[in-house]
C-alpha positions as a LaTeX table, in Angstrom:
\begin{tabular}{lrrr}
\hline
Residue & $x$ (\AA) & $y$ (\AA) & $z$ (\AA) \\
\hline
Met1 & $-1.56$ & 6.67 & $-8.83$ \\
Leu2 & $-2.26$ & 4.44 & $-6.08$ \\
Ala3 & $-5.28$ & 5.32 & $-3.76$ \\
Leu4 & $-5.88$ & 5.00 & 0.12 \\
Thr5 & $-8.99$ & 4.36 & 1.70 \\
Asp6 & $-9.36$ & 6.27 & 5.30 \\
Ala7 & $-9.38$ & 2.81 & 6.64 \\
Ala8 & $-6.32$ & 1.67 & 5.21 \\
Ala9 & $-4.74$ & 5.32 & 6.15 \\
Glu10 & $-5.50$ & 4.64 & 9.60 \\
Ala11 & $-4.16$ & 1.04 & 9.28 \\
Ile12 & $-0.93$ & 2.13 & 8.24 \\
Ser13 & $-0.74$ & 4.71 & 10.88 \\
Ala14 & $-1.53$ & 2.11 & 13.75 \\
Leu15 & 1.10 & $-0.25$ & 12.09 \\
Thr16 & 3.87 & 2.40 & 11.69 \\
Ala17 & 3.23 & 3.26 & 15.47 \\
Gln18 & 3.30 & $-0.40$ & 16.66 \\
Glu19 & 6.89 & $-0.64$ & 15.13 \\
Gly20 & 7.83 & 2.47 & 16.40 \\
Lys21 & 8.18 & 4.38 & 13.02 \\
Gln22 & 5.35 & 6.63 & 13.21 \\
Glu23 & 7.87 & 9.90 & 12.09 \\
Ser24 & 9.34 & 9.01 & 9.03 \\
Gly25 & 7.94 & 5.67 & 8.17 \\
Gly26 & 5.46 & 3.96 & 6.34 \\
Leu27 & 3.99 & 0.75 & 4.42 \\
Arg28 & 6.35 & $-0.10$ & 1.48 \\
Phe29 & 5.28 & $-2.42$ & $-1.47$ \\
Ala30 & 7.96 & $-4.28$ & $-3.75$ \\
Val31 & 7.50 & $-6.41$ & $-6.67$ \\
Gln32 & 8.45 & $-9.92$ & $-5.11$ \\
Ala33 & 8.05 & $-11.66$ & $-8.35$ \\
Gln34 & 6.52 & $-10.98$ & $-11.52$ \\
Gln35 & 4.09 & $-13.25$ & $-13.29$ \\
Glu36 & 2.12 & $-12.99$ & $-16.92$ \\
Gln37 & $-0.87$ & $-11.82$ & $-15.09$ \\
Gly38 & 0.48 & $-9.60$ & $-12.84$ \\
Ala39 & 2.90 & $-9.06$ & $-9.97$ \\
Gln40 & 3.21 & $-10.71$ & $-6.39$ \\
Leu41 & 3.90 & $-8.01$ & $-3.99$ \\
Ala42 & 5.79 & $-8.05$ & $-0.73$ \\
Leu43 & 4.57 & $-5.71$ & 2.22 \\
Ser44 & 6.71 & $-4.37$ & 4.80 \\
Val45 & 6.80 & $-1.68$ & 7.35 \\
Ala46 & 10.07 & 0.73 & 6.33 \\
Glu47 & 11.77 & 3.11 & 8.39 \\
Gln48 & 11.97 & 5.38 & 5.11 \\
Pro49 & 11.39 & 5.25 & 1.59 \\
Glu50 & 14.36 & 3.38 & $-0.61$ \\
Ala51 & 16.13 & 5.56 & $-3.17$ \\
Gly52 & 13.88 & 5.55 & $-6.41$ \\
Asp53 & 10.29 & 4.93 & $-4.29$ \\
Gln54 & 7.32 & 6.77 & $-4.95$ \\
Val55 & 6.01 & 8.08 & $-1.49$ \\
Leu56 & 2.52 & 8.73 & $-1.04$ \\
Gly57 & 0.99 & 10.17 & 2.03 \\
Ser58 & $-2.71$ & 10.81 & 3.34 \\
Asp59 & $-3.86$ & 13.62 & 5.48 \\
Gly60 & $-3.80$ & 11.28 & 8.19 \\
Gly61 & 0.04 & 11.09 & 8.12 \\
Ala62 & $-0.04$ & 7.41 & 7.09 \\
Lys63 & 2.80 & 7.01 & 4.09 \\
Val64 & 2.99 & 4.26 & 1.35 \\
Phe65 & 6.42 & 3.96 & $-0.51$ \\
Leu66 & 6.27 & 2.15 & $-3.76$ \\
Gln67 & 9.13 & 0.68 & $-5.59$ \\
Pro68 & 9.05 & 1.76 & $-9.09$ \\
Glu69 & 8.07 & $-1.60$ & $-10.91$ \\
Ala70 & 5.27 & $-1.91$ & $-7.67$ \\
Ala71 & 4.07 & 1.42 & $-8.73$ \\
Gln72 & 3.40 & 0.59 & $-12.40$ \\
Phe73 & 1.26 & $-2.13$ & $-10.96$ \\
Leu74 & $-0.83$ & $-0.38$ & $-8.46$ \\
Glu75 & $-0.81$ & 3.19 & $-10.51$ \\
Asp76 & $-4.94$ & 2.26 & $-11.00$ \\
Lys77 & $-5.68$ & 0.73 & $-7.75$ \\
Val78 & $-7.24$ & 1.59 & $-4.25$ \\
Leu79 & $-5.42$ & 0.06 & $-1.06$ \\
Asp80 & $-8.28$ & $-1.12$ & 1.54 \\
Val81 & $-8.00$ & $-2.85$ & 4.94 \\
Gln82 & $-10.85$ & $-5.73$ & 5.41 \\
Gln83 & $-11.65$ & $-7.85$ & 8.51 \\
Asp84 & $-11.41$ & $-11.23$ & 8.05 \\
Glu85 & $-13.62$ & $-13.78$ & 10.21 \\
Gln86 & $-10.50$ & $-13.93$ & 13.04 \\
Gly87 & $-10.90$ & $-10.12$ & 13.45 \\
Gln88 & $-7.83$ & $-9.74$ & 11.49 \\
Leu89 & $-7.10$ & $-6.72$ & 9.41 \\
Asn90 & $-5.75$ & $-7.36$ & 5.80 \\
Phe91 & $-4.80$ & $-5.23$ & 3.33 \\
Ala92 & $-6.70$ & $-5.60$ & $-0.10$ \\
Val93 & $-5.88$ & $-4.08$ & $-3.23$ \\
Met94 & $-8.46$ & $-3.45$ & $-5.58$ \\
Pro95 & $-9.34$ & $-1.76$ & $-8.93$ \\
Gln96 & $-10.44$ & 1.97 & $-8.67$ \\
Pro97 & $-14.14$ & 2.56 & $-9.40$ \\
Asp98 & $-14.27$ & 4.18 & $-12.70$ \\
Gln99 & $-14.10$ & 7.91 & $-12.48$ \\
Pro100 & $-16.78$ & 9.91 & $-14.13$ \\
Thr101 & $-15.96$ & 11.93 & $-17.40$ \\
Ala102 & $-16.74$ & 15.44 & $-17.22$ \\
\hline
\end{tabular}
């Protein structure tokens, strides 16, 4: 399942608040184009999940809606936020660190 960093959760909360959708809204991932080595994903701020979307939430109230095809690509990933040279925040999808086996 897609994991969220605290920074990503804060950024999603700020983004949905900025769009006036903080109550039920979230960040939605959908597959825009499927390629051999992966998928091109589209990100949008959505008022609510669409039918069939997987809904992830954080303790901070941030919500992520995953189109079923996008959920498959993101199931072993972490969503983070990184700042570029201009100070812009960009969402980054990275592999989850290997979990230690018990």
